[in-house]
Amino acid sequence: MLIEDLQVVLKVAEFRNITAAATQLDMLSATASAAVKRVENALGVELFIRTTRQLRLSHAGERYLPQAEKALLMLEHARLQMRDDLEIVDGELRIAVSSDLGRNLVTPWLDEFIETYPKVSLKLNISDSAIDFYRDSVDIALRYGSPNEANLFGFKICNVPGLLCATREYLDKNGTPEHPHDLPAHNGLFYQLNDMVHDTWSFSRDDTEYKIKMSGNRASNDGDLVRRWCVAGKGLAVKSCLDMAADLLSGQVVPVMPEFKPRTTELWLICPSRQLITPAARLLRETIKKKSTAILRQLIERGFLDPSVLG
């Protein structure tokens, strides 16, 4: 019995549908059906009861498949442990990254990583939507904010302050706000998630918090587009300092009201299982941490950030 066939059977059991399982595994339905038949022939029992509409597990399937899944997990754990011991850097990295961070910073880092470790392949998911590790076939995700689910494992990369930014042209034309109370007179550029527009901005100074309800004529569920609008002089935007780093360092945008601090978040690399923390994943984590820290140091040297960010 082939391990690959058993993996197909487990996926069919998960979806209760051969076609859906085949789609998830990127194979033909006929190929998946043949794999199920080979396993059933090897065991001498039917694992599924087939109806015209769906499959359901037979009594034998209900008893056998949970133990088969445990056995496969043990085999995979042993394989990964062996690779860890030998420090073999290869395999497929299935990683999810937010839009702005992914397109403008992380993608070149990943290209460099693969050039350094040519046995590593990449599947990159770029989206600002919440990631479901199982539905989206993702092994690791680079995300702002610490993981808040008990079943996830995470590694903090760095602190990431937010910055209020605009172009000099926009400020020359519309005036430069000096206090959060000046902001409602300006055009806000907003991030939108699940039909919720993030148009209330928070700032702090000397332990005083300010919450400002903004108005604006542009909102998007793509953080990179919000950044592009800001660089094009369409208004003010609150963005992560990493997302805006290249634009700040080149002078395309400037920080606004730097003494009033927007929220600070953190950059984390998260995954759903310790078994996915392969040598390649560990090296990638160190690469991202090194490069992110280098950008933060540049922003500190130019006076955009306080040195405490690295603390």
XYZ file of N, CA, C and O in Angstrom, residues 110-205:
384
model
N 12.215 36.508 -0.577
C 11.969 35.101 -0.906
C 12.749 34.688 -2.153
O 13.275 33.570 -2.229
N 12.806 35.577 -3.141
C 13.594 35.278 -4.347
C 15.057 35.035 -3.977
O 15.687 34.085 -4.467
N 15.582 35.886 -3.127
C 16.972 35.734 -2.694
C 17.164 34.447 -1.901
O 18.175 33.751 -2.050
N 16.173 34.110 -1.081
C 16.247 32.892 -0.268
C 16.305 31.656 -1.150
O 17.105 30.736 -0.913
N 15.470 31.625 -2.186
C 15.439 30.463 -3.079
C 16.722 30.365 -3.895
O 17.195 29.267 -4.210
N 17.291 31.501 -4.251
C 18.571 31.473 -4.954
C 19.671 30.908 -4.059
O 20.567 30.199 -4.527
N 19.596 31.211 -2.768
C 20.585 30.697 -1.818
C 20.373 29.213 -1.548
O 21.336 28.457 -1.397
N 19.093 28.802 -1.502
C 18.759 27.394 -1.226
C 17.921 26.862 -2.395
O 16.685 26.823 -2.333
N 18.556 26.466 -3.486
C 17.833 26.120 -4.721
C 16.949 24.881 -4.615
O 16.125 24.650 -5.508
N 17.087 24.087 -3.551
C 16.217 22.922 -3.386
C 14.888 23.275 -2.732
O 14.033 22.410 -2.559
N 14.725 24.532 -2.356
C 13.466 25.004 -1.779
C 12.572 25.551 -2.898
O 13.036 26.284 -3.763
N 11.294 25.167 -2.869
C 10.317 25.736 -3.803
C 9.304 26.551 -3.014
O 9.176 26.409 -1.796
N 8.557 27.374 -3.717
C 7.715 28.362 -3.051
C 6.312 28.378 -3.626
O 6.117 28.335 -4.838
N 5.318 28.451 -2.746
C 3.944 28.788 -3.105
C 3.547 29.963 -2.225
O 3.483 29.842 -1.006
N 3.291 31.100 -2.856
C 3.071 32.347 -2.126
C 1.615 32.790 -2.248
O 1.071 32.904 -3.341
N 0.994 33.025 -1.111
C -0.378 33.519 -1.035
C -0.318 34.966 -0.546
O 0.066 35.224 0.590
N -0.648 35.927 -1.416
C -0.627 37.337 -1.033
C -2.060 37.827 -0.904
O -2.808 37.864 -1.876
N -2.438 38.176 0.320
C -3.805 38.621 0.587
C -3.855 39.268 1.962
O -3.122 38.883 2.867
N -4.749 40.249 2.109
C -4.976 40.860 3.409
C -6.090 40.159 4.184
O -6.376 40.522 5.322
N -6.735 39.170 3.581
C -7.801 38.436 4.262
C -7.209 37.483 5.297
O -6.060 37.067 5.196
N -8.022 37.156 6.283
C -7.593 36.203 7.309
C -7.309 34.846 6.668
O -8.049 34.399 5.783
N -6.241 34.209 7.106
C -5.822 32.936 6.535
C -6.391 31.777 7.344
O -6.326 31.763 8.572
N -6.976 30.817 6.647
C -7.335 29.531 7.237
C -6.282 28.537 6.764
O -6.206 28.202 5.583
N -5.438 28.073 7.681
C -4.300 27.251 7.290
C -4.717 25.993 6.539
O -3.966 25.491 5.704
N -5.878 25.467 6.842
C -6.294 24.214 6.224
C -7.035 24.463 4.912
O -6.777 23.818 3.901
N -7.921 25.431 4.919
C -8.671 25.730 3.699
C -7.763 26.289 2.610
O -7.914 25.990 1.429
N -6.793 27.126 2.994
C -5.970 27.833 2.021
C -4.665 27.116 1.686
O -3.842 27.640 0.939
N -4.444 25.940 2.229
C -3.235 25.153 1.948
C -1.970 25.977 2.197
O -1.099 26.099 1.329
N -1.899 26.558 3.377
C -0.758 27.376 3.787
C -0.102 26.740 4.997
O -0.782 26.252 5.891
N 1.238 26.717 4.997
C 1.976 26.141 6.122
C 2.425 27.198 7.122
O 2.457 26.953 8.325
N 2.819 28.355 6.629
C 3.275 29.435 7.504
C 2.730 30.764 6.979
O 2.470 30.902 5.780
N 2.545 31.708 7.885
C 2.025 33.013 7.491
C 2.830 34.098 8.193
O 3.185 33.973 9.366
N 3.131 35.156 7.455
C 3.804 36.329 8.011
C 2.726 37.389 8.179
O 2.164 37.881 7.199
N 2.432 37.734 9.430
C 1.288 38.578 9.706
C 1.615 39.604 10.785
O 2.408 39.358 11.689
N 0.939 40.757 10.690
C 1.004 41.744 11.755
C 0.094 41.301 12.899
O -1.035 40.867 12.678
N 0.602 41.392 14.122
C -0.171 41.004 15.297
C 0.189 39.617 15.768
O 0.431 38.710 14.962
N 0.257 39.433 17.085
C 0.607 38.128 17.644
C -0.555 37.159 17.473
O -1.716 37.574 17.454
N -0.270 35.859 17.339
C -1.349 34.876 17.175
C -2.196 34.803 18.435
O -1.681 34.781 19.547
N -3.510 34.780 18.245
C -4.414 34.728 19.398
C -5.168 33.411 19.481
O -6.143 33.301 20.221
N -4.713 32.419 18.735
C -5.335 31.094 18.781
C -4.376 30.121 19.447
O -3.194 30.049 19.097
N -4.903 29.336 20.393
C -4.052 28.468 21.206
C -3.370 27.378 20.388
O -2.315 26.872 20.783
N -3.941 27.018 19.238
C -3.381 25.915 18.452
C -2.325 26.373 17.458
O -1.831 25.574 16.663
N -1.964 27.669 17.466
C -0.958 28.177 16.542
C 0.373 28.396 17.248
O 0.418 28.723 18.432
N 1.449 28.204 16.503
C 2.792 28.446 17.018
C 3.336 29.690 16.317
O 3.168 29.855 15.113
N 3.969 30.563 17.092
C 4.423 31.808 16.505
C 5.813 32.214 16.928
O 6.297 31.824 18.005
N 6.458 32.990 16.077
C 7.791 33.532 16.342
C 7.759 35.020 16.039
O 7.490 35.417 14.905
N 8.006 35.835 17.043
C 8.007 37.272 16.833
C 9.218 37.675 16.004
O 10.340 37.263 16.277
N 8.972 38.495 14.974
C 10.045 39.003 14.130
C 10.553 40.350 14.652
O 11.738 40.537 14.877
N 9.643 41.298 14.876
C 10.056 42.631 15.333
C 8.835 43.451 15.718
O 7.692 43.090 15.416
N 9.087 44.566 16.401
C 8.053 45.568 16.640
C 7.858 46.391 15.367
O 8.820 46.656 14.641
N 6.619 46.819 15.126
C 6.327 47.588 13.911
C 5.413 48.768 14.267
O 4.190 48.621 14.313
N 5.998 49.945 14.502
C 5.157 51.119 14.755
C 4.375 51.529 13.511
O 4.832 51.340 12.382
N 3.209 52.097 13.729
C 2.470 52.703 12.640
C 2.878 54.163 12.495
O 3.357 54.793 13.452
N 2.712 54.720 11.318
C 3.045 56.114 11.052
C 1.923 56.757 10.251
O 1.321 56.119 9.382
N 1.646 58.013 10.561
C 0.726 58.804 9.747
C 1.547 59.479 8.656
O 2.514 60.191 8.953
N 1.186 59.253 7.393
C 2.013 59.713 6.271
C 1.193 60.470 5.242
O -0.021 60.265 5.102
N 1.900 61.335 4.512
C 1.322 62.052 3.380
C 2.463 62.560 2.514
O 3.626 62.537 2.925
N 2.144 63.026 1.324
C 3.166 63.648 0.486
C 3.293 65.130 0.861
O 2.357 65.736 1.401
N 4.442 65.708 0.545
C 4.633 67.147 0.787
C 3.654 67.953 -0.071
O 3.159 69.006 0.354
N 3.374 67.462 -1.276
C 2.458 68.166 -2.162
C 1.058 68.243 -1.540
O 0.400 69.298 -1.604
N 0.606 67.115 -0.965
C -0.709 67.130 -0.320
C -0.728 68.127 0.829
O -1.693 68.904 0.988
N 0.331 68.127 1.655
C 0.374 69.019 2.812
C 0.485 70.485 2.389
O -0.123 71.371 3.009
N 1.256 70.757 1.332
C 1.364 72.131 0.839
C 0.003 72.643 0.367
O -0.330 73.830 0.540
N -0.775 71.766 -0.227
C -2.069 72.163 -0.775
C -3.151 72.250 0.294
O -4.025 73.139 0.235
N -3.096 71.341 1.286
C -4.197 71.226 2.246
C -3.842 71.630 3.669
O -4.705 71.617 4.550
N -2.569 71.947 3.895
C -2.146 72.303 5.237
C -1.646 71.095 6.003
O -2.044 69.951 5.727
N -0.778 71.356 6.977
C -0.203 70.276 7.773
C -0.872 70.223 9.136
O -0.792 71.191 9.907
N -1.552 69.124 9.458
C -2.174 69.026 10.788
C -1.106 68.978 11.877
O -0.068 68.350 11.709
N -1.374 69.652 12.973
C -0.429 69.683 14.084
C -0.952 68.942 15.298
O -0.196 68.671 16.241
N -2.229 68.613 15.300
C -2.856 67.928 16.435
C -3.922 66.988 15.878
O -4.518 67.276 14.818
N -4.175 65.848 16.555
C -5.216 64.938 16.049
C -6.562 65.612 15.793
O -7.293 65.208 14.887
N -6.881 66.658 16.560
C -8.151 67.339 16.351
C -8.214 68.067 15.007
O -9.298 68.456 14.557
N -7.051 68.248 14.361
C -7.033 68.881 13.035
C -7.355 67.896 11.911
O -7.618 68.309 10.775
N -7.325 66.614 12.217
C -7.401 65.600 11.165
C -8.745 65.503 10.450
O -8.780 65.214 9.242
N -9.887 65.700 11.118
C -11.156 65.555 10.395
C -11.303 66.481 9.195
O -12.128 66.216 8.310
N -10.519 67.554 9.137
C -10.591 68.458 7.986
C -9.836 67.910 6.776
O -9.889 68.499 5.690
N -9.160 66.762 6.957
C -8.332 66.190 5.886
C -8.979 64.937 5.297
O -9.896 64.345 5.886
N -8.470 64.544 4.137
C -8.985 63.356 3.449
C -8.236 62.114 3.919
O -7.029 61.994 3.730
N -8.966 61.198 4.539
C -8.366 59.953 5.006
C -8.400 58.879 3.935
O -9.344 58.799 3.141
N -7.370 58.057 3.920
C -7.287 56.902 3.021
C -7.391 55.664 3.900
O -6.555 55.442 4.772
N -8.399 54.834 3.653
C -8.771 53.819 4.635
C -8.566 52.392 4.141
O -8.753 52.087 2.960
N -8.238 51.541 5.101
C -8.225 50.091 4.879
C -9.609 49.558 5.242
O -10.217 49.979 6.228
N -10.085 48.623 4.454
C -11.410 48.049 4.657
C -11.306 46.535 4.706
O -10.678 45.919 3.846
N -11.897 45.916 5.719
C -11.866 44.462 5.850
C -13.262 43.975 6.214
O -13.872 44.467 7.168
N -13.758 43.012 5.433
C -15.092 42.445 5.671
C -16.157 43.544 5.757
O -16.996 43.560 6.672
N -16.091 44.460 4.813
C -17.057 45.560 4.699
C -16.976 46.556 5.854
O -17.845 47.426 5.991
N -15.956 46.438 6.702
C -15.771 47.390 7.797
C -14.640 48.341 7.434
O -13.498 47.916 7.241
N -14.948 49.617 7.316
C -13.959 50.630 6.977
C -13.285 51.113 8.268
O -13.965 51.547 9.201
N -11.964 51.041 8.293
C -11.217 51.457 9.482
C -10.953 52.964 9.401
O -9.863 53.410 9.049
N -12.001 53.724 9.748
C -11.928 55.176 9.609
C -11.855 55.897 10.960
O -12.003 57.117 11.012
N -11.651 55.153 12.039
C -11.384 55.760 13.341
C -9.925 55.520 13.678
O -9.504 54.376 13.843
N -9.162 56.591 13.749
C -7.728 56.503 13.976
C -7.395 56.853 15.422
O -7.959 57.806 15.983
N -6.469 56.097 16.004
C -6.065 56.303 17.391
C -4.619 56.780 17.451
O -3.758 56.286 16.719
N -4.379 57.729 18.352
C -3.039 58.270 18.567
C -2.807 58.408 20.074
O -3.762 58.510 20.852
N -1.546 58.414 20.459
C -1.213 58.617 21.873
C -0.036 59.585 21.991
O 0.849 59.630 21.123
N -0.057 60.351 23.089
C 1.047 61.243 23.424
C 1.009 61.519 24.920
O -0.026 61.921 25.461
